[in-house]
XYZ file of C-alpha atoms in Angstrom:
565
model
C -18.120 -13.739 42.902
C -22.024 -13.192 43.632
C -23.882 -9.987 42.464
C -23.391 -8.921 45.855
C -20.210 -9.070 46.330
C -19.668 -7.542 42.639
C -21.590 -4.349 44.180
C -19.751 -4.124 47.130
C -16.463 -4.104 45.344
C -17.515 -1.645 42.895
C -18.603 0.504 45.599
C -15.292 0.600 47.020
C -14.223 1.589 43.880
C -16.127 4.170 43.161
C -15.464 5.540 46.783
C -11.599 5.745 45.891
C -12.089 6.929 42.082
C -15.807 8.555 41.731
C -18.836 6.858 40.497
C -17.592 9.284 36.714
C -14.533 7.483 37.042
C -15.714 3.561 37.938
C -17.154 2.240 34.222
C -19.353 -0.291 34.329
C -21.678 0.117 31.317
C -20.734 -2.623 28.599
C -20.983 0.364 25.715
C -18.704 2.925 27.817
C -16.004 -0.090 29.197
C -15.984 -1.255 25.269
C -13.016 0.592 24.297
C -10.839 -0.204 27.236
C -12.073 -3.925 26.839
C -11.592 -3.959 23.167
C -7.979 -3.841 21.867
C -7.279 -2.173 18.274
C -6.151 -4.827 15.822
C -7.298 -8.142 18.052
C -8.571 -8.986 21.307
C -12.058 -8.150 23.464
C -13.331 -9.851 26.454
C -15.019 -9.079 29.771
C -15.034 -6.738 32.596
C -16.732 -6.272 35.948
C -15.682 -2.459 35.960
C -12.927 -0.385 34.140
C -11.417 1.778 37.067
C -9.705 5.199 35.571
C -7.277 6.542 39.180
C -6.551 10.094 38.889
C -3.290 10.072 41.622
C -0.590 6.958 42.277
C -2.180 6.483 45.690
C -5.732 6.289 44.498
C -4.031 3.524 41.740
C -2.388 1.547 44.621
C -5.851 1.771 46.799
C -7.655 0.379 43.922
C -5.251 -2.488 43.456
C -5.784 -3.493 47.189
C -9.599 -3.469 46.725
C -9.090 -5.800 44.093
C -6.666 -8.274 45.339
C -8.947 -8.000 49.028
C -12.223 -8.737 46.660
C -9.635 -12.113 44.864
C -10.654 -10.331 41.643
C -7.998 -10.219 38.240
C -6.607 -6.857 37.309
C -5.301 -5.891 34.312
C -3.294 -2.614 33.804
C -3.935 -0.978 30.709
C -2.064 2.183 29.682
C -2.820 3.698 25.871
C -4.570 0.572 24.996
C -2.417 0.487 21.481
C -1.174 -2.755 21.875
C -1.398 -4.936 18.813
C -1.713 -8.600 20.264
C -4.328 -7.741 22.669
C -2.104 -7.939 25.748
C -3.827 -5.149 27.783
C -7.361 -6.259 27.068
C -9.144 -9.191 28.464
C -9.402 -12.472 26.295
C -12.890 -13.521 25.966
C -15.036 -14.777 29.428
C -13.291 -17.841 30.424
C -11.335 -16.408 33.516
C -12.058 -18.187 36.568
C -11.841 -15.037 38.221
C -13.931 -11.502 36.766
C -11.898 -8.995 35.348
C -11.344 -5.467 36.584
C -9.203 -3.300 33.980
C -7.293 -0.416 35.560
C -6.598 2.360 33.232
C -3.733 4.641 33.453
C -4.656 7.366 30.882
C -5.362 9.950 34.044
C -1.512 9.697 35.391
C 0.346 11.526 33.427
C 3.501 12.879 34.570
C 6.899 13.513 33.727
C 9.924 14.789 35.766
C 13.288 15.760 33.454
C 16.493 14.292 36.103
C 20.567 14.106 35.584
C 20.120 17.961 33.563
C 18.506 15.960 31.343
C 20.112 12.704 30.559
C 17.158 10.479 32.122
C 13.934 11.372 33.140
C 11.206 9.555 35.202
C 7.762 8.382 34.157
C 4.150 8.067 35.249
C 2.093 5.440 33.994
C 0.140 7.706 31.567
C 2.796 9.071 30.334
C 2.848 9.382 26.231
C 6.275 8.591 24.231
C 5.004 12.275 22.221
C 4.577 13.912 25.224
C 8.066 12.821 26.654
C 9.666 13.531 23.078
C 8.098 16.877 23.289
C 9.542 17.758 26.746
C 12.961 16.482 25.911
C 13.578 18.790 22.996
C 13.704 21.705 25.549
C 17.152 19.795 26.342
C 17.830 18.645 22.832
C 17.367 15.288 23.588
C 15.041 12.803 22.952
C 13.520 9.189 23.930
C 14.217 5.819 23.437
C 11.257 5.551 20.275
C 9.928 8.401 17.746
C 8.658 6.419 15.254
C 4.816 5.905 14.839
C 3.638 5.001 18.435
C 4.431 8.283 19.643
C 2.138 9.778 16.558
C -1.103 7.452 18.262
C -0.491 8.005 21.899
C 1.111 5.201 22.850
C 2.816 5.268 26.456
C 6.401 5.442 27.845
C 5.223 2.262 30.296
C 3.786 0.402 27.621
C 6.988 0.301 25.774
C 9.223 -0.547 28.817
C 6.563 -3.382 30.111
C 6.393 -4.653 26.445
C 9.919 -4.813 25.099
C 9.040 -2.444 22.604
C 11.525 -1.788 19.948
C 11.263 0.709 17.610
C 12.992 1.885 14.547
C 15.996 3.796 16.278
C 19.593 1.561 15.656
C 21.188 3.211 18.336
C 19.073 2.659 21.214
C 17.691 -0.806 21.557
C 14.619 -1.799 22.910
C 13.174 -0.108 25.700
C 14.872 -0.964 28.834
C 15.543 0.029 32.345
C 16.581 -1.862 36.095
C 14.726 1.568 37.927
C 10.996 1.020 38.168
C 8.153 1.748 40.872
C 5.829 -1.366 41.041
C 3.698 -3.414 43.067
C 3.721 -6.997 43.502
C 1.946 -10.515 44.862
C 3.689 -12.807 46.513
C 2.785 -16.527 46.495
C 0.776 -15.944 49.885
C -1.045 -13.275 47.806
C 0.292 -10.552 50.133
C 1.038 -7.402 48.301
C 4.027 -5.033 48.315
C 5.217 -1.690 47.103
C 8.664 -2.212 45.445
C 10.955 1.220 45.146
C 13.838 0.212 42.920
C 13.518 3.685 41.686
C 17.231 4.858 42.742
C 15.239 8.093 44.261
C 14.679 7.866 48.186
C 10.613 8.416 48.321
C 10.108 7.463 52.001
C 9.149 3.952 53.636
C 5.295 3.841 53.475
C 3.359 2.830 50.302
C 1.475 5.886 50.013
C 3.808 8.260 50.893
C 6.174 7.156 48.053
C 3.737 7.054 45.536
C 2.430 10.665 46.307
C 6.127 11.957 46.781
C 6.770 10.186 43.117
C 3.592 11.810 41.691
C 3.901 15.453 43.523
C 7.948 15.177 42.762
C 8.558 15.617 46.586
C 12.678 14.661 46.013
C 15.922 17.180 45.636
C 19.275 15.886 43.816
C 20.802 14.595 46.556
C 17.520 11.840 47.133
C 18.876 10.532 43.331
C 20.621 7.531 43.267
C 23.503 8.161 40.259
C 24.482 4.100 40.239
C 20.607 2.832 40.670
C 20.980 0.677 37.470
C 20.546 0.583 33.792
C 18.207 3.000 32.081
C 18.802 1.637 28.586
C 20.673 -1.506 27.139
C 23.997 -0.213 27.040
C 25.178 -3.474 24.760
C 22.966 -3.035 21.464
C 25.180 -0.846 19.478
C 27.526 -3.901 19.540
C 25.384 -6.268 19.457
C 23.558 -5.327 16.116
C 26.717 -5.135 14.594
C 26.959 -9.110 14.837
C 26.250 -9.813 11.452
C 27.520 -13.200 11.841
C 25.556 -14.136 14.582
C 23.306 -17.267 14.410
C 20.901 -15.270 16.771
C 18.288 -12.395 16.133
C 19.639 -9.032 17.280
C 16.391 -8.695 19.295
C 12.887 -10.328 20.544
C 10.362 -10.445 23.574
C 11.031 -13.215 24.367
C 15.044 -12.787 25.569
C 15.951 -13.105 28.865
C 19.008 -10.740 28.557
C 16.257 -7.980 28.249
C 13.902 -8.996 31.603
C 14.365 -7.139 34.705
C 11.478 -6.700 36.863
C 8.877 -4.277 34.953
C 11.045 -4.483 31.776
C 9.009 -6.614 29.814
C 6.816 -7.651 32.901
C 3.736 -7.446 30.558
C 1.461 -6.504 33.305
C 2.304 -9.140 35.658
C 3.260 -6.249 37.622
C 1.317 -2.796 38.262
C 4.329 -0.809 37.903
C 3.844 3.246 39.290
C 6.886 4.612 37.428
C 9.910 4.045 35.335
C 13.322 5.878 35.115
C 14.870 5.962 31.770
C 17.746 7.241 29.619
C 17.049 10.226 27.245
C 19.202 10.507 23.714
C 20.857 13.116 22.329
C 19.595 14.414 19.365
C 21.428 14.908 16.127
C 22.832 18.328 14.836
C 22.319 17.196 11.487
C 20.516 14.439 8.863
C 20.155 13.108 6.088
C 17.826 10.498 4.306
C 19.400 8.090 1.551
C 15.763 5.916 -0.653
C 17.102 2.982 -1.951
C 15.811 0.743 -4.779
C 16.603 -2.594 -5.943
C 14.656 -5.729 -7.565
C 17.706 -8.047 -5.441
C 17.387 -8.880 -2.228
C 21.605 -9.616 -2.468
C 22.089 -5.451 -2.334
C 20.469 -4.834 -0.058
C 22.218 -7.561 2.458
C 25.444 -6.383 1.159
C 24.312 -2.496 2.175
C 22.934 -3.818 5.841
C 26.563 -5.678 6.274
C 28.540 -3.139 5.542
C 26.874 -0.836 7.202
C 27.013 -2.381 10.216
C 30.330 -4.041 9.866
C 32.341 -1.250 8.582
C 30.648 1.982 9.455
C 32.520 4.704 12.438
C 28.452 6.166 12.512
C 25.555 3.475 13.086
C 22.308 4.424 11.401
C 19.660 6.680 13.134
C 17.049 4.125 11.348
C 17.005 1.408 8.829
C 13.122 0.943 7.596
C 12.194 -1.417 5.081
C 9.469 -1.598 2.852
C 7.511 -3.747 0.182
C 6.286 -2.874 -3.183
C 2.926 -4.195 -1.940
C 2.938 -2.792 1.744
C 3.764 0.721 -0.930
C 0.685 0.360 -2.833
C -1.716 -0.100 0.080
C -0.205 2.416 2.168
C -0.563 4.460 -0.946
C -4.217 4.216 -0.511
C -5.367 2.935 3.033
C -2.601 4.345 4.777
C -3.227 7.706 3.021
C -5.781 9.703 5.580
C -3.266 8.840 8.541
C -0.508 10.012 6.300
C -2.325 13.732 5.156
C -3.580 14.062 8.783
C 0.124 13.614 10.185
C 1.423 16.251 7.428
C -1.330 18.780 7.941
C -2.026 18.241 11.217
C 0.889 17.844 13.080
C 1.589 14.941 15.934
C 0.280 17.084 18.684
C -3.302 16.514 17.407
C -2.979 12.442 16.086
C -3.864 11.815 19.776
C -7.503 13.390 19.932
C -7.872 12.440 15.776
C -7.457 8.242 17.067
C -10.277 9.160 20.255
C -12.439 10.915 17.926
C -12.439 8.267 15.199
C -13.006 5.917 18.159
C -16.194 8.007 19.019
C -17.749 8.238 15.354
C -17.219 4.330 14.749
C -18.985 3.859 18.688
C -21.881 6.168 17.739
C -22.275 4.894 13.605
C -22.157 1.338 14.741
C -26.056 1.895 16.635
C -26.468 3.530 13.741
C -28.660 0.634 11.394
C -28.112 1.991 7.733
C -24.760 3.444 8.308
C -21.617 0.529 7.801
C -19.534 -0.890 9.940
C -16.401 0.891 10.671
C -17.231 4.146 8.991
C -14.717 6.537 9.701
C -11.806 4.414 7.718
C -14.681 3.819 5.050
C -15.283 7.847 4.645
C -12.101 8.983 4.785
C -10.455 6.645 2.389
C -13.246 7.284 -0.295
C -12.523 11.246 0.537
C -8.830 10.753 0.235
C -9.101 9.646 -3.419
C -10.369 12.502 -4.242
C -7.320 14.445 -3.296
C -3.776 15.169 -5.226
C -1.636 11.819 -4.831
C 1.043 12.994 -1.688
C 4.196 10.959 -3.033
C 6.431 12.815 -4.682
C 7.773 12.091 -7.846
C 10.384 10.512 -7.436
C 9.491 7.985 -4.893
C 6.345 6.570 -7.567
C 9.336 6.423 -9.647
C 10.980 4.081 -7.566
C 8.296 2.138 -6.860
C 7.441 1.374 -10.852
C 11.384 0.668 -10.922
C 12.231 -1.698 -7.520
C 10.521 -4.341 -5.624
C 13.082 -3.789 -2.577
C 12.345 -0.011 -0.942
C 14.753 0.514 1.882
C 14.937 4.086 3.756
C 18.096 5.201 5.455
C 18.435 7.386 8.204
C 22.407 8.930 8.728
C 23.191 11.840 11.199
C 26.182 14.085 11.290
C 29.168 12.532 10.626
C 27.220 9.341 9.159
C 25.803 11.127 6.082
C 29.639 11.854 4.308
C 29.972 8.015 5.249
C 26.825 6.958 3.764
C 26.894 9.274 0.737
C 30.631 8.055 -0.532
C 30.021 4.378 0.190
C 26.637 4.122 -1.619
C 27.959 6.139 -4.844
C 30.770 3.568 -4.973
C 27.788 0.232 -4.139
C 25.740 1.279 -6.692
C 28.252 1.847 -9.900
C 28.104 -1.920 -10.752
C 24.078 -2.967 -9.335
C 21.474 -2.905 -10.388
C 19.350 -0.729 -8.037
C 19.993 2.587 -6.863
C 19.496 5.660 -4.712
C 18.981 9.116 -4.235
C 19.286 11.932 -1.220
C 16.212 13.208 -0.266
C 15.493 16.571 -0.030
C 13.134 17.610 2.718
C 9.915 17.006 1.243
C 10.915 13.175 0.139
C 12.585 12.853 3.412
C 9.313 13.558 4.972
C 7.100 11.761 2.931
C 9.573 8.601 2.985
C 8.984 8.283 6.508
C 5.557 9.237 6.877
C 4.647 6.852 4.703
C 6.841 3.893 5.987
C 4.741 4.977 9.290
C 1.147 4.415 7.309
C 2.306 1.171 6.278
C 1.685 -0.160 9.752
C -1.916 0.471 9.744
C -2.562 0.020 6.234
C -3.699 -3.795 6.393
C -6.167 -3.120 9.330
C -7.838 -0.362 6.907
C -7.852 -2.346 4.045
C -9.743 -5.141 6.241
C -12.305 -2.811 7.546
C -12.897 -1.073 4.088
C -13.130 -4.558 2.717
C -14.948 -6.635 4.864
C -17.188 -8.854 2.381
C -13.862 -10.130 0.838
C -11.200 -9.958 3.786
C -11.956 -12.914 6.553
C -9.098 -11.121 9.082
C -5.422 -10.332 9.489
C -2.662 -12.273 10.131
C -0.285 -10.435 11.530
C 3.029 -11.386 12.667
C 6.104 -9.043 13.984
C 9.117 -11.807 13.772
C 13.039 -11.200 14.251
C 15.416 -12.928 12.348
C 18.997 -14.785 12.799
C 21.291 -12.033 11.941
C 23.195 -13.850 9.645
C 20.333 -15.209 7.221
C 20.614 -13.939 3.846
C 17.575 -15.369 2.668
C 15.399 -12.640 4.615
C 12.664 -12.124 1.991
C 9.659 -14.761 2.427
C 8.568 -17.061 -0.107
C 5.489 -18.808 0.820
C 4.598 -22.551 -0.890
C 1.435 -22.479 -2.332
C -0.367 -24.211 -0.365
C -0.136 -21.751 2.119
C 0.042 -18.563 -0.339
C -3.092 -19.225 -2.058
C -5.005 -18.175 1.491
C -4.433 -14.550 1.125
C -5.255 -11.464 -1.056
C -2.021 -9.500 -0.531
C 1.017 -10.258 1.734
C 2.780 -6.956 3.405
C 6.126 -6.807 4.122
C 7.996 -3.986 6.010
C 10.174 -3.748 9.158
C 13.411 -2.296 10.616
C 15.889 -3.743 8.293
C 18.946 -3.280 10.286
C 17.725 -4.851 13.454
C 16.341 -8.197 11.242
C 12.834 -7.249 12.285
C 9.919 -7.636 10.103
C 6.605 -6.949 10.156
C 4.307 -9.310 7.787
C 0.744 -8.425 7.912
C -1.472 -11.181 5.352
C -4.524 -9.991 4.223
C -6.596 -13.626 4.161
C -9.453 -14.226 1.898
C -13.086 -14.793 2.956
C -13.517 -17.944 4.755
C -10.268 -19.263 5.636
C -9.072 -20.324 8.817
C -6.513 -17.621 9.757
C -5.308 -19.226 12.812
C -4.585 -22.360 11.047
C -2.692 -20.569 8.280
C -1.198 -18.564 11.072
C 0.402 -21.566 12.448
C 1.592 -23.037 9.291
C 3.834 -19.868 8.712
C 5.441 -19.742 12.393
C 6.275 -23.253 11.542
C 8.434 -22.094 8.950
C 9.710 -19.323 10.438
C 10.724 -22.004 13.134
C 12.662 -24.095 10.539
C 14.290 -20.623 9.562
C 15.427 -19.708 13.171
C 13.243 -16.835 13.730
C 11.778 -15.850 16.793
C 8.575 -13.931 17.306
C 7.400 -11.951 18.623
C 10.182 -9.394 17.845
C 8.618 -6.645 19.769
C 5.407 -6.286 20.261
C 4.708 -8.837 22.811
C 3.253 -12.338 23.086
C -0.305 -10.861 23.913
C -2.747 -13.231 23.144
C -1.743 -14.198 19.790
C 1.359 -16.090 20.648
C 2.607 -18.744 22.966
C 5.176 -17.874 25.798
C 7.920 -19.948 25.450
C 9.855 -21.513 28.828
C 11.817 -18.645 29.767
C 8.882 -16.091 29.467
C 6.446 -18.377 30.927
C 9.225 -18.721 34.086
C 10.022 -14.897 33.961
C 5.947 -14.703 34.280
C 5.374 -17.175 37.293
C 8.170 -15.480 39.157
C 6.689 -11.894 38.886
C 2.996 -13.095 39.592
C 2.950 -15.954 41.451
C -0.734 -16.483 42.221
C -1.622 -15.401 38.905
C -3.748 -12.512 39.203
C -2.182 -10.045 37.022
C -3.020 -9.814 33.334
C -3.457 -14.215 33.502
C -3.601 -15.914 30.167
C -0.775 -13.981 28.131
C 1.270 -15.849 26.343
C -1.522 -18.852 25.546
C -0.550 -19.408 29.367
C -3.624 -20.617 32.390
C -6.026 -18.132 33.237
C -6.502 -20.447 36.468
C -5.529 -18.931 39.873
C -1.761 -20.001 41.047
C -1.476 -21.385 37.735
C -3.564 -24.302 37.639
């Protein structure tokens, strides 16, 4: 594309959007282009709709101009799948940001609702508790603004037993076919009308009664997981991206679609819970507490979440400023805390004498200052047990829970206690911290820390042998190793902190080569991005959705080439 033709598209653009709304300023498109833990690359423009129909009229400016487009919702992504990889597209790069379309409509009194692109998982969980329900995922994202169509498009998992990965057959989307022709698709199960734009402003305006509801439209969750987590014996993870069982259209579609809405399930909440901390220094307990549990138990577990003594200690400190700011703050401001420490690192980084990533810098050297927010008894634990493993129960659960682990523990070694609400709290809060922990650390410590390597891997259910132990070879490359995950599920999260100077990608390849020996597959759930390689069945399930390759190309390690060359 010449410079003209690069003005005349983003002219267009800018007549559908506004010239506020049509970035095309390198400093101003930086955070759209730039993803949080990894990934950055190019853009002609970053376009930001305001309605469905001027996000559809954008789309056909692009694919009239042959241009790539690349749908970005809250940009929280940690493999960099809704940011641009470097410059070395054959095509430039417009990224289409969803942030303005926010919009959710409560259906079926309750029992499912329907979704805009913008949509936030804390904005849906705050609008189902007027039912007493709630969403498919609570934990974390929802704190950071991640979206509802991130989740579905991603395979997103979450820490919640009973619910599964995000799922659903009932989507809104548009697609290319292999002549590059593009269509509207309404397998919404809600009758919208025939023409492109009239759907899409009936979906965003809500224009549709009861009886336009389709009640046998298709699946809004996976129905299977309960049972299928219960498998203990299986020779198969419980869950990963990369599983066909879990691809339907925009589920897991990984912006190879641009998909306008979703229709999910809602939950319904529990009357009553109760949160079990458990200790041991043997791996062995806590495989026999995850089999039983699964095997024997009437109530599954609201959420099983592992963590490490090490991913404890620098959560303890790195993770503590998201922590306080949860607790004091409340979730309804975490969304506007994450832009604003976006806009002080933006504006210190012109800044010559001031360091690089400042606002982790300040407020972790302000933090230590402060009382230490664990309680007691969970320091306790962590001088006593390598092994930290937090158990959710609800209502009839918690008598199951409570009798079984008194009996467990008489004869082990570890042990437990019930939380009251303050531990409860902090147990989880802090479980939460331990997911950002590593990328603090790294920017607090960037003389000594060369990256992250950070890998999100599910597990054969029936491995015993869950806890890693590196040769050292491979060991000696980093400065700490954190483990934590959803223990239940057999999904881990191992972030390794690598020293100065080594070659993280290398390292990075040596461990998914024993994770391959081991069975594991990876990503578990928070998509191949551009950090892993789509195996054969997502690479297929990728070709079939986008054809000429135009949508979000190069995911995956796949081409970046137009119709896949």
């Amino acid at each position: 594309m010449n410079s003209n033709e690069s003005a005349v598209l983003i002219k267009k653009l800018q007549e559908i959007v506004g010239t506020k709304n049509t970035l095309t300023n390198p400093a101003r498109t930086l955070p759209y282009r730039q993803g949080i833990r990894f990934g950055e690359g190019d853009a002609l423009a970053v376009v930001l709709p305001g309605t469905l129909v001027e996000q559809w009229q954008v789309l056909k400016a692009c694919v009239e101009a042959d241009v790539i487009v690349i749908t970005q919702s809250a940009n929280t992504g940690l493999t960099g799948g809704s940011t641009p990889d470097g410059n070395d597209y054959d095509r430039p790069v417009v990224i289409v940001s969803t942030r303005r379309l926010d919009g959710i409509k409560v259906i079926e009194n309750g029992e499912q609702v329907v979704c805009l692109p913008g949509s936030t998982l804390f904005r849906l969980e705050k609008e189902l508790k007027k039912y007493h329900r709630g969403p498919h995922s609570v934990i974390g994202s929802s704190c950071i603004g991640a979206s509802v169509m991130g989740g579905v498009c991603n395979n997103s998992g979450g820490a919640l037993i009973q619910r599964g990965p995000a799922y659903t057959q009932m989507a809104v989307f548009a697609q290319l076919d292999a002549q590059g022709q593009l269509h509207l698709v309404n397998h919404l199960g809600i009758e919208l009308g025939d023409e492109p734009e009239t759907i899409l402003q009936n979906l965003q305006n809500h224009t549709y009664t009861d009886k336009d509801i389709k009640r046998d439209a298709g699946l809004g969750h996976d129905h299977h997981y309960c049972e299928h987590v219960r498998e203990v014996d299986a020779d198969t993870p419980a869950r990963f991206n990369a599983d066909p069982a879990r691809h339907y259209e925009a589920s897991g579609s990984a912006g190879r679609l641009m998909v306008f809405a979703v229709r999910l399930d809602t939950f319904p909440l529990e009357k009553k819970s109760a949160v079990f901390y458990i200790g041991t220094n043997d791996i062995n307990e806590l495989n026999g507490i995850r089999r039983h549990i699964l095997g024997q138990f009437k109530t599954l577990p609201v959420s099983g979440e592992y963590i490490h003594r090490v991913a404890f200690d620098i959560a303890a400190v790195y993770g503590k400023p998201t922590f306080l700011a949860i607790k004091k703050l409340g979730t309804d401001m975490m969304p506007r805390m994450f832009v604003f420490k976006n806009f002080v690192d933006r504006v210190t980084a012109k800044i010559p004498f001031f360091p690089k990533n400042f606002s982790d810098r300040f407020s972790i050297f302000a933090c230590k200052f402060l009382p230490n927010h664990l309680p007691k008894s969970m320091r306790d634990y962590r001088d006593r047990y390598e092994h930290h493993l937090i158990l959710k129960m609800a209502d009839d659960g918690i008598a199951e829970a409570e009798a079984f682990l008194k009996d467990y523990f008489q004869n082990k070694n570890g042990n437990y206690f019930l939380c009251n609400e303050k531990e409860a709290e902090a147990a989880m809060l802090h479980r939460f911290a331990a997911a950002g922990a590593a990328t603090a650390y790294r920017n607090v410590h960037s003389k000594t820390v060369e990256n992250i390597v950070a890998l999100d891997i599910a597990l054969r259910r029936n491995d015993t042998d869950w806890f890693e132990t590196l040769p050292e070879n491979i060991d000696q490359n980093f400065i700490y190793k954190m483990y934590y995950g959803h223990f239940f599920c057999y999904v881990f999260h191992q972030d390794y902190i690598a020293k100065k100077g080594v070659d993280c990608d290398k390292v990075k390849e040596e461990i998914l080569a024993l994770l391959d020996q081991r069975g594991a597959q990876y990503p578990a759930e928070h998509n191949v991005g551009h950090l892993y390689h789509a195996n054969e069945d997502l690479k297929k399930f990728y070709q079939e959705l986008d054809p000429t390759n135009s949508l979000n190309p190069g995911i995956g390690k796949t081409s970046k080439k137009k119709n896949w060359a």
